[in-house]
PDB file of C-alpha atoms in Angstrom:
ATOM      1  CA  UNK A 158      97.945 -12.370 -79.588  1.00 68.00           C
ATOM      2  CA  UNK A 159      95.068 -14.570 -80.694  1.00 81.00           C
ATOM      3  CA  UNK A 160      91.417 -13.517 -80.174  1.00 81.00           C
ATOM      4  CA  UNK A 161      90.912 -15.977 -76.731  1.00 83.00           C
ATOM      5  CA  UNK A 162      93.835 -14.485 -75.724  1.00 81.00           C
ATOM      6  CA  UNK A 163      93.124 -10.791 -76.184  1.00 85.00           C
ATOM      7  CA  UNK A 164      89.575 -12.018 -74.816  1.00 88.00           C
ATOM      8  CA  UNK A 165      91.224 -12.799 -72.001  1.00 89.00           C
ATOM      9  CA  UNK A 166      93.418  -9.836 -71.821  1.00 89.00           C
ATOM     10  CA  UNK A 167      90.133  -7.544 -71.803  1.00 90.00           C
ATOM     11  CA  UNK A 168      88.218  -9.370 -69.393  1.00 92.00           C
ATOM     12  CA  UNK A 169      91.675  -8.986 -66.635  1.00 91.00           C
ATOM     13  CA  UNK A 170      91.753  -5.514 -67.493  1.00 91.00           C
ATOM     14  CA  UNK A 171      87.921  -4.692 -67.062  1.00 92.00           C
ATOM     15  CA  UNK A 172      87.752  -7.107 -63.787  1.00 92.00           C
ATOM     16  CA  UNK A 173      91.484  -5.261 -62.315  1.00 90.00           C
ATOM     17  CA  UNK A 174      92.443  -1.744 -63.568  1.00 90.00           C
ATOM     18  CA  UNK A 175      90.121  -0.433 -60.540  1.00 90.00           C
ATOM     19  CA  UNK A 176      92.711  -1.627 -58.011  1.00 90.00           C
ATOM     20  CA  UNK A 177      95.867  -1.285 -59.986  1.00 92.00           C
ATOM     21  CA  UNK A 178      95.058   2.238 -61.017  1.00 92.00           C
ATOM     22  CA  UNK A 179      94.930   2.945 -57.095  1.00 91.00           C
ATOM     23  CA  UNK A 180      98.065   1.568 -56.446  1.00 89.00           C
ATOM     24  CA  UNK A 181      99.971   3.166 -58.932  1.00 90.00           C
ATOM     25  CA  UNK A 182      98.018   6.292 -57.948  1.00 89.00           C
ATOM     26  CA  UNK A 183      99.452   5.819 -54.518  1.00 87.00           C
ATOM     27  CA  UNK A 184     102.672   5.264 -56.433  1.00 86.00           C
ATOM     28  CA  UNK A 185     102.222   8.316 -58.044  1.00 85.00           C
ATOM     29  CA  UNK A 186     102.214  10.601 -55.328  1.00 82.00           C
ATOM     30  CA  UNK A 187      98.408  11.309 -55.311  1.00 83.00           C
ATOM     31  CA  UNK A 188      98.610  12.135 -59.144  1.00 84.00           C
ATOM     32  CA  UNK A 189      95.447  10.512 -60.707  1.00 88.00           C
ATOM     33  CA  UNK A 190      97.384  11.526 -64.429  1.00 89.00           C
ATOM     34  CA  UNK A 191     100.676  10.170 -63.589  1.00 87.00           C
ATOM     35  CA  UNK A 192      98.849   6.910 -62.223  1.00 89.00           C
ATOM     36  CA  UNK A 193      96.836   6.690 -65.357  1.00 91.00           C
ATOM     37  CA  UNK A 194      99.817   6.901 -67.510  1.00 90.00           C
ATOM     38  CA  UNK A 195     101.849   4.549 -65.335  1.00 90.00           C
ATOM     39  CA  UNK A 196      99.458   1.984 -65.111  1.00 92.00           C
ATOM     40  CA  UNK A 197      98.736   2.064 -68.963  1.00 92.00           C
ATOM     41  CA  UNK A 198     102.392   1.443 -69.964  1.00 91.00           C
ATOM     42  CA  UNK A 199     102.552  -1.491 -67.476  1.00 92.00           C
ATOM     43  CA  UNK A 200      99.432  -2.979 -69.176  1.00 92.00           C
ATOM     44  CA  UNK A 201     101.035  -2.503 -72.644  1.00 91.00           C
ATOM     45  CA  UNK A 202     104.295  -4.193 -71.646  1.00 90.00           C
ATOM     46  CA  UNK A 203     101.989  -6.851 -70.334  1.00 90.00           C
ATOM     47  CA  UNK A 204      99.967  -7.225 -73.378  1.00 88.00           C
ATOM     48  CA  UNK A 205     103.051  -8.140 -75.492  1.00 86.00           C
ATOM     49  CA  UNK A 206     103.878 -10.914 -73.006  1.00 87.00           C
ATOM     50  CA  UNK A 207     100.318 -12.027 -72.299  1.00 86.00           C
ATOM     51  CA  UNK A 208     100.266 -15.812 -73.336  1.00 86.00           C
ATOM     52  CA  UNK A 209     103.343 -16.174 -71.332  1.00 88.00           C
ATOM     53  CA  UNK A 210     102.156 -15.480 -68.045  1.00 88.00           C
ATOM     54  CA  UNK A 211     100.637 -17.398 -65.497  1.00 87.00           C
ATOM     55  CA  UNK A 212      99.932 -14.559 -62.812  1.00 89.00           C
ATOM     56  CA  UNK A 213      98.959 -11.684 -64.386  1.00 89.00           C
ATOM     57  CA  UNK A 214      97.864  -9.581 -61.430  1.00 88.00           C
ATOM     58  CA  UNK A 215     101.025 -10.540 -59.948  1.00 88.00           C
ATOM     59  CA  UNK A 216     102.708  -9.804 -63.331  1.00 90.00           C
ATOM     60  CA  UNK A 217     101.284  -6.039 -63.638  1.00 91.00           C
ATOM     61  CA  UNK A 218     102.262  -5.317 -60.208  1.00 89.00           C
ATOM     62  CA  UNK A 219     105.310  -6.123 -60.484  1.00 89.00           C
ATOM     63  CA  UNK A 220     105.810  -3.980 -63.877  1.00 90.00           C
ATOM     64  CA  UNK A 221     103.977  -1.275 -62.065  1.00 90.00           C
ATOM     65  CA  UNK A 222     106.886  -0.839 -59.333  1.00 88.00           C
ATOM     66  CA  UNK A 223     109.562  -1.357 -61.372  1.00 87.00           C
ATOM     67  CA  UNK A 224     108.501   1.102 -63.682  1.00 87.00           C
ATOM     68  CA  UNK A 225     108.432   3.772 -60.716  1.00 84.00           C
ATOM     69  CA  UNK A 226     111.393   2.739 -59.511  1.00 80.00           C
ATOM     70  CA  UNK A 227     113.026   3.490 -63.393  1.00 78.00           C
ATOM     71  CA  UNK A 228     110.874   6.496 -63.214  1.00 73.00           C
ATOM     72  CA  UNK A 229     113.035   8.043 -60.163  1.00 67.00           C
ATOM     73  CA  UNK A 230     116.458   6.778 -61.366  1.00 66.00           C
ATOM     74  CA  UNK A 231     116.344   9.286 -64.436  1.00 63.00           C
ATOM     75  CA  UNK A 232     118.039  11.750 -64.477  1.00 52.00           C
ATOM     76  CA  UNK A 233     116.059  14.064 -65.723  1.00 54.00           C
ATOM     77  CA  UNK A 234     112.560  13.624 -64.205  1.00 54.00           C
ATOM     78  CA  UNK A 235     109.582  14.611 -66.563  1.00 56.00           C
ATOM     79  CA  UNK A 236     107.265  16.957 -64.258  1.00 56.00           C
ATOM     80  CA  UNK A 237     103.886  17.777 -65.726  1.00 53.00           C
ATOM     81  CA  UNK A 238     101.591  20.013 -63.938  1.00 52.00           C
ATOM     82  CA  UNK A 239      97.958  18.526 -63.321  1.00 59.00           C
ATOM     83  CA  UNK A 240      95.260  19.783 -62.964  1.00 56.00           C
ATOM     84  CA  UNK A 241      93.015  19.407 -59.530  1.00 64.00           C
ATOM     85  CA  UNK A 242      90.533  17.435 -59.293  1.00 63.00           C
ATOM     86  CA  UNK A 243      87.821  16.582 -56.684  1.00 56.00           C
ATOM     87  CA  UNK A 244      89.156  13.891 -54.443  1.00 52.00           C
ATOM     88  CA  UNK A 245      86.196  11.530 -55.048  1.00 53.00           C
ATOM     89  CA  UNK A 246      82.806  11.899 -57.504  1.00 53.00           C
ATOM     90  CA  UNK A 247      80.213  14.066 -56.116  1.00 52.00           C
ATOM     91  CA  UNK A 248      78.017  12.306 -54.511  1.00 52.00           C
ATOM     92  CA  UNK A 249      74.334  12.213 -53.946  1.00 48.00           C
ATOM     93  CA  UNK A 250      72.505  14.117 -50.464  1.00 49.00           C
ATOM     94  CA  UNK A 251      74.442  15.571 -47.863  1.00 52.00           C
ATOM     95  CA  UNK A 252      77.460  14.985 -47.176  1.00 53.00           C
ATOM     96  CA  UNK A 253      78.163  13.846 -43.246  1.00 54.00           C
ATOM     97  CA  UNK A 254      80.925  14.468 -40.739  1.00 56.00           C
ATOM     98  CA  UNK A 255      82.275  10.707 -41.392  1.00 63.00           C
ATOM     99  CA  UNK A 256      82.668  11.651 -45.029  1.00 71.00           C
ATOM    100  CA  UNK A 257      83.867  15.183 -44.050  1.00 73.00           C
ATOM    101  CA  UNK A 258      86.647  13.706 -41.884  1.00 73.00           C
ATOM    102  CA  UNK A 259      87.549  10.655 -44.531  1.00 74.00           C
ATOM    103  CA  UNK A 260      87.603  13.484 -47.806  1.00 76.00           C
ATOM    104  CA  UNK A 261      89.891  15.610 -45.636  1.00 77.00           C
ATOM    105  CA  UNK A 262      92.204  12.706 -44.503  1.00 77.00           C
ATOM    106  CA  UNK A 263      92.902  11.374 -47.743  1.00 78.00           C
ATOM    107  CA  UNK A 264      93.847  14.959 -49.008  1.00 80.00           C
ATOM    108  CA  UNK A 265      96.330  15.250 -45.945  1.00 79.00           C
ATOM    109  CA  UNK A 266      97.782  11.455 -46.643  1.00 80.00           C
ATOM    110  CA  UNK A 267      97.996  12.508 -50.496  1.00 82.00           C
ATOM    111  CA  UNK A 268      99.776  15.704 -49.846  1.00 83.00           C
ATOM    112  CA  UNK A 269     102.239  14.129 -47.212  1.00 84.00           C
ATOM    113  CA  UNK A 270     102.963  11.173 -49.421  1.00 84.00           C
ATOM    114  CA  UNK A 271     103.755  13.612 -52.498  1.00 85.00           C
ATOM    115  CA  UNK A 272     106.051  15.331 -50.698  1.00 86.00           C
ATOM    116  CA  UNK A 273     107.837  12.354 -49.719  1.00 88.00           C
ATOM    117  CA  UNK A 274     111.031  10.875 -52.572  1.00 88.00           C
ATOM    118  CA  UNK A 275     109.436   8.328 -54.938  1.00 86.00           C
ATOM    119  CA  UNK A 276     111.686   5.528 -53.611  1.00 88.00           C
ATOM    120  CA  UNK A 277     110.041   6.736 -49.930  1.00 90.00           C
ATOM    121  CA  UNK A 278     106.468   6.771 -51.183  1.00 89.00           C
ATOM    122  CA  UNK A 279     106.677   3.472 -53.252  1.00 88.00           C
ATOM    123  CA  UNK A 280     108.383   1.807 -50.140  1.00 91.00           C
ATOM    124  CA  UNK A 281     105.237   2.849 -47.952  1.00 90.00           C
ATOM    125  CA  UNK A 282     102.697   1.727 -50.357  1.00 87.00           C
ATOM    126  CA  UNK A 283     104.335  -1.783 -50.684  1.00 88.00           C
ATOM    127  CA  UNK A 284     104.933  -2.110 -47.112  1.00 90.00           C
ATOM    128  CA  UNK A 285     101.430  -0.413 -45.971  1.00 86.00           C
ATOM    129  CA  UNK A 286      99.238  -0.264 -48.625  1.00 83.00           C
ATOM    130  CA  UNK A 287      99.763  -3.548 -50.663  1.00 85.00           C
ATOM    131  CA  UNK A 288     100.442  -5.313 -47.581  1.00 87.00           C
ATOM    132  CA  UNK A 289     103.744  -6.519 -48.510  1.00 87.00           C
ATOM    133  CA  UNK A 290     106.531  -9.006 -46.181  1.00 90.00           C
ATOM    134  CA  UNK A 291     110.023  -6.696 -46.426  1.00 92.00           C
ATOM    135  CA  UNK A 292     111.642  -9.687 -48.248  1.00 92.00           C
ATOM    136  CA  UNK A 293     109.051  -9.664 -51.260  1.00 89.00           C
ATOM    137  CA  UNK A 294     109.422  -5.736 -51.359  1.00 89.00           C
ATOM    138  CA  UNK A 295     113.166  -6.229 -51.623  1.00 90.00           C
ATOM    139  CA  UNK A 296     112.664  -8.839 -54.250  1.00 88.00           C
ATOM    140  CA  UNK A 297     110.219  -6.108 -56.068  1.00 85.00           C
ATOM    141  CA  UNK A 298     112.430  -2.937 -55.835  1.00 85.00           C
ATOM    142  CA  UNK A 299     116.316  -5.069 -56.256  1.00 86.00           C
ATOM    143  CA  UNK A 300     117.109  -4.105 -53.506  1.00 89.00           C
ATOM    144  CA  UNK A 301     118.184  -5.901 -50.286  1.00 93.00           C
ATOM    145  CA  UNK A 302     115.939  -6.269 -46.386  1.00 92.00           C
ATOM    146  CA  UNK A 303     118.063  -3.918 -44.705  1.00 94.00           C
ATOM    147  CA  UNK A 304     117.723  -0.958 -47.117  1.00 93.00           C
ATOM    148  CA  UNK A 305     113.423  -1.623 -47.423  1.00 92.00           C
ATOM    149  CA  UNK A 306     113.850  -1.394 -43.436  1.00 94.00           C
ATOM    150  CA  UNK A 307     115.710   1.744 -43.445  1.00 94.00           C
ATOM    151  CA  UNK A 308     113.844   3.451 -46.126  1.00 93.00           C
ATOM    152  CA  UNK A 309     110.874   2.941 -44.053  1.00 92.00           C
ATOM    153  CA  UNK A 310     111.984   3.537 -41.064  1.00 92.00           C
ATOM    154  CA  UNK A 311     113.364   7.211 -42.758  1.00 92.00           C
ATOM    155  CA  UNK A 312     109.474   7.482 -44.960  1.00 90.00           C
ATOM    156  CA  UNK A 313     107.349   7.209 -41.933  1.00 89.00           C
ATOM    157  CA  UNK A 314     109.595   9.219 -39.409  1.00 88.00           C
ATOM    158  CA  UNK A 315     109.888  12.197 -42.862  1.00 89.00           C
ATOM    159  CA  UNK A 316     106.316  11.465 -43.256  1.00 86.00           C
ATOM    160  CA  UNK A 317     105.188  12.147 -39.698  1.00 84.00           C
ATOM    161  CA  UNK A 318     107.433  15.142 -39.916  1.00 85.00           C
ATOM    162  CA  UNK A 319     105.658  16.368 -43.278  1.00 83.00           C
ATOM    163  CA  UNK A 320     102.346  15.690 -42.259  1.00 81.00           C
ATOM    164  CA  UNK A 321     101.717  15.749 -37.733  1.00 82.00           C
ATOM    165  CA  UNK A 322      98.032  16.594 -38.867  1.00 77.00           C
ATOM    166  CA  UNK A 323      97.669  12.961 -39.429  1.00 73.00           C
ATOM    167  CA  UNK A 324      98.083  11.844 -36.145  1.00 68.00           C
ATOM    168  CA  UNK A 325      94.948  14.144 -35.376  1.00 64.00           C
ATOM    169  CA  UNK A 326      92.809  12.771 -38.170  1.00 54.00           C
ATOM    170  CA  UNK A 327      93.441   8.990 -38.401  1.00 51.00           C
ATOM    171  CA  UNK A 328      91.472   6.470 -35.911  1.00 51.00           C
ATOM    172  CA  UNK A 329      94.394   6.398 -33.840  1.00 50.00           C
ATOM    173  CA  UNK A 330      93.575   9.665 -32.582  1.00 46.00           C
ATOM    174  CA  UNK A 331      90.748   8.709 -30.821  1.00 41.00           C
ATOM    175  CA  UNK A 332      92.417   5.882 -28.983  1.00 46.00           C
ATOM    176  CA  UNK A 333      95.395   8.008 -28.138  1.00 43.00           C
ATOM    177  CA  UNK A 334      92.716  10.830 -26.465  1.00 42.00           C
ATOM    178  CA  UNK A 335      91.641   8.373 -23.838  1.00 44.00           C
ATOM    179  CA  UNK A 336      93.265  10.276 -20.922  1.00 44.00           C
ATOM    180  CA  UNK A 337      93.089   7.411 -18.394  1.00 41.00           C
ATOM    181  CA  UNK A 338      96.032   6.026 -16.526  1.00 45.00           C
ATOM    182  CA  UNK A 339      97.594   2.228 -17.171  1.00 42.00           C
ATOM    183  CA  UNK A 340     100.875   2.925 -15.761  1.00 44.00           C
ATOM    184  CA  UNK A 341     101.633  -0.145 -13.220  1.00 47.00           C
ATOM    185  CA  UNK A 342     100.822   1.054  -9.606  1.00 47.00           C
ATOM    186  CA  UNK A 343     102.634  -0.106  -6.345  1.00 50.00           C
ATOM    187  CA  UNK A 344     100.677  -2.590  -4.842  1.00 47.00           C
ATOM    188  CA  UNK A 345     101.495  -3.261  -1.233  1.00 48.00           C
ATOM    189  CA  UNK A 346     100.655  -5.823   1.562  1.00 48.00           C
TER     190      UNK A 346
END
């Protein structure tokens, strides 16, 4: 790689690796190590190919799911056991209830999704967190429009089933507690 090139390189990782590292965080399970590592191999392949590429965002994604979905298909799984962490930096004064509420429901979403399958959890952060159409996760994974609607159809229902404290703690919640009545009444003359 020439020197505008790995110029280049630097200035992609510096301006991205913020929002990769969460997605393959989210990949991950919740694992902030596992991310790391994950994302770091994907930027190495894409180093070697750098000059070549005309979307690199695009490009590192891409690498980023396909190596989780190589990482399930082995047959022997590497498990390392992290160590916890804080689920954000400490932050300065008081902490309020909104904060309170948001800490504890991203510890209940990362729990639930790491006790979902890796194909389950990188289907859901495709679909839901990347924002993905079913066709481009299908192109993404190898896999065909069918399956992607399955496998989230069988994530969400597994994840509700994992995790029912999330339907108490998301914004949701407060829409479902309205206890008013819309059912269509009779109406006569």
């Amino acid at each position: 790689m020439n020197a505008e090139g790995l110029e280049s390189f630097r200035d992609f990782v510096d301006s991205r690796s913020s929002a990769l590292l969460k997605t393959a965080v989210l990949l991950c399970g919740g694992d902030q190590h596992a991310g790391e590592d994950l994302l770091q191999n994907a930027l190495v392949k894409t180093a070697g190919r750098w000059q070549k590429i005309d979307e690199p965002e695009a490009y590192v994604r891409q690498v980023l799911y396909r190596q989780q979905v190589s990482r399930w298909r082995l047959k022997w799984p590497r498990r390392e056991v992290s160590v916890a962490e804080p689920p954000e930096p400490p932050g300065t004064g008081e902490p309020g209830p909104d904060t309170a509420a948001a800490a504890e429901l991203r510890l209940v979403m990362r729990q639930a999704l790491s006790r979902l399958t890796a194909r389950q959890r990188t289907v859901l952060v495709l679909r839901y967190f990347e924002d993905l159409p079913e066709a481009d996760v299908a192109r993404l994974l190898g896999c065909s429009v069918g399956t992607v609607r399955s496998t989230t159809h069988r994530s969400l229902a597994r994840l509700r089933q994992l995790a029912p404290e999330l339907a108490a703690l998301g914004p949701a919640a407060a829409e479902r507690s309205d206890t008013r009545d819309y059912s269509p009444v009779e109406v006569r003359p």
